[in-house]
Coordinates of N, CA and C in Angstrom, one line a residue:
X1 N -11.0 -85.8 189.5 CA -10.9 -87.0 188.7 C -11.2 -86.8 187.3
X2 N -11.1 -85.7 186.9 CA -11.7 -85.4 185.5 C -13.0 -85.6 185.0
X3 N -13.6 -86.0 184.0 CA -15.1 -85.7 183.2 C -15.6 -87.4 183.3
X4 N -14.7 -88.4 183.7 CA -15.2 -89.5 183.4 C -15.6 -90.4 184.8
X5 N -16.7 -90.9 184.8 CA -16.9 -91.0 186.5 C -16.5 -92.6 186.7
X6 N -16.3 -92.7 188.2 CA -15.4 -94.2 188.7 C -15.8 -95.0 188.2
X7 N -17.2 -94.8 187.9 CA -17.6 -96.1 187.2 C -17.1 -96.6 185.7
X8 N -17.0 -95.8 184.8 CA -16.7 -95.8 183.8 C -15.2 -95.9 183.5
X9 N -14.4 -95.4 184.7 CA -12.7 -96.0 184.6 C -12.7 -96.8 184.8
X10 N -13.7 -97.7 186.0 CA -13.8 -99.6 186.6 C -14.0 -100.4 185.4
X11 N -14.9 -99.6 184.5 CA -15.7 -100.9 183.2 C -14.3 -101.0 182.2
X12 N -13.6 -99.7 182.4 CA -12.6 -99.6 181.0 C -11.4 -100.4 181.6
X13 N -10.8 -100.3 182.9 CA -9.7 -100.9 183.4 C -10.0 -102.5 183.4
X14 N -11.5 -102.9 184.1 CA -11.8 -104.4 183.7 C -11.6 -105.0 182.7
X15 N -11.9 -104.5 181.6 CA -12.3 -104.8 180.1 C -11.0 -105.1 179.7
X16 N -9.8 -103.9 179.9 CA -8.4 -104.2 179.3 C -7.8 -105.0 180.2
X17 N -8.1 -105.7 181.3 CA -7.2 -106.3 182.2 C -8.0 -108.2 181.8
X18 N -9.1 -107.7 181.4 CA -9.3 -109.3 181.4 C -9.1 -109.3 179.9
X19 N -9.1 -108.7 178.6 CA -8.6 -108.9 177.5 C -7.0 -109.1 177.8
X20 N -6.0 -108.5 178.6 CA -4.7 -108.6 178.7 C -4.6 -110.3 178.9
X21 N -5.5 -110.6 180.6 CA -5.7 -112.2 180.8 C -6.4 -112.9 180.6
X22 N -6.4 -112.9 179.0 CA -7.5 -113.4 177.9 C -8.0 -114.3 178.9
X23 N -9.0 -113.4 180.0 CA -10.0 -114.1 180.5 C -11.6 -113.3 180.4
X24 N -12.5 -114.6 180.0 CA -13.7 -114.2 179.6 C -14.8 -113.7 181.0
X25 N -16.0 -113.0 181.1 CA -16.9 -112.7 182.1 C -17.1 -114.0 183.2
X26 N -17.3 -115.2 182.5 CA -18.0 -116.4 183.0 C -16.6 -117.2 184.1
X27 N -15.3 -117.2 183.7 CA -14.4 -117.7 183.8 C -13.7 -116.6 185.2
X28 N -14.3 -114.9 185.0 CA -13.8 -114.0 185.6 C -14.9 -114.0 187.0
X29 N -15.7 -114.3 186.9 CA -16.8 -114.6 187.6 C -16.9 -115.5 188.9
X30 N -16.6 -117.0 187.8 CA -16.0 -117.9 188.6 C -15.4 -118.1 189.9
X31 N -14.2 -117.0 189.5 CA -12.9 -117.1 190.2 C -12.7 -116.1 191.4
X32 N -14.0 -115.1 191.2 CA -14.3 -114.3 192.6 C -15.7 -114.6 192.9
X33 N -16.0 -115.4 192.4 CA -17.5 -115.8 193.4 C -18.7 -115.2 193.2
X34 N -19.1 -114.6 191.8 CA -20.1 -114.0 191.4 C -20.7 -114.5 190.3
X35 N -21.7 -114.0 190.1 CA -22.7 -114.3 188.7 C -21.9 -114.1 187.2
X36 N -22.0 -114.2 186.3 CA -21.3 -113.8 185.2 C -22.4 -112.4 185.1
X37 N -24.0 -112.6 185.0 CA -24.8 -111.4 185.2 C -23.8 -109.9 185.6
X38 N -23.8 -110.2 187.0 CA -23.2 -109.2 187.6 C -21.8 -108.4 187.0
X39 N -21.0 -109.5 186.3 CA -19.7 -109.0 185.5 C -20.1 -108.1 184.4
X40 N -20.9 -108.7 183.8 CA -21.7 -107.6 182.6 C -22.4 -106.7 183.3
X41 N -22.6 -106.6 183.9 CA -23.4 -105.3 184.6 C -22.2 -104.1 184.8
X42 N -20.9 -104.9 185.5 CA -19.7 -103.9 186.0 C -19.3 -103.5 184.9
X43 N -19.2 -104.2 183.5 CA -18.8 -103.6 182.3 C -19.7 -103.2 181.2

């Protein structure tokens, strides 16, 4: 998997997929049923 670990491809793929669907932590949160905390934690 190369030098960068899963976790760190999860925070970068999130980050560009909710900037793509200019959707914010709190709103992304919402919409699967978690804390907005916990969203910031995954990124």
């Amino acid at each position: 998997m190369g030098t960068k670990s899963a976790r760190k491809i999860f925070s970068e793929n999130l980050q560009r997929l909710m900037r793509n669907k200019n959707v914010d932590q709190k709103e992304l949160a919402e919409a699967i049923g978690v804390t907005q905390p916990t969203i910031s934690n995954w990124i």
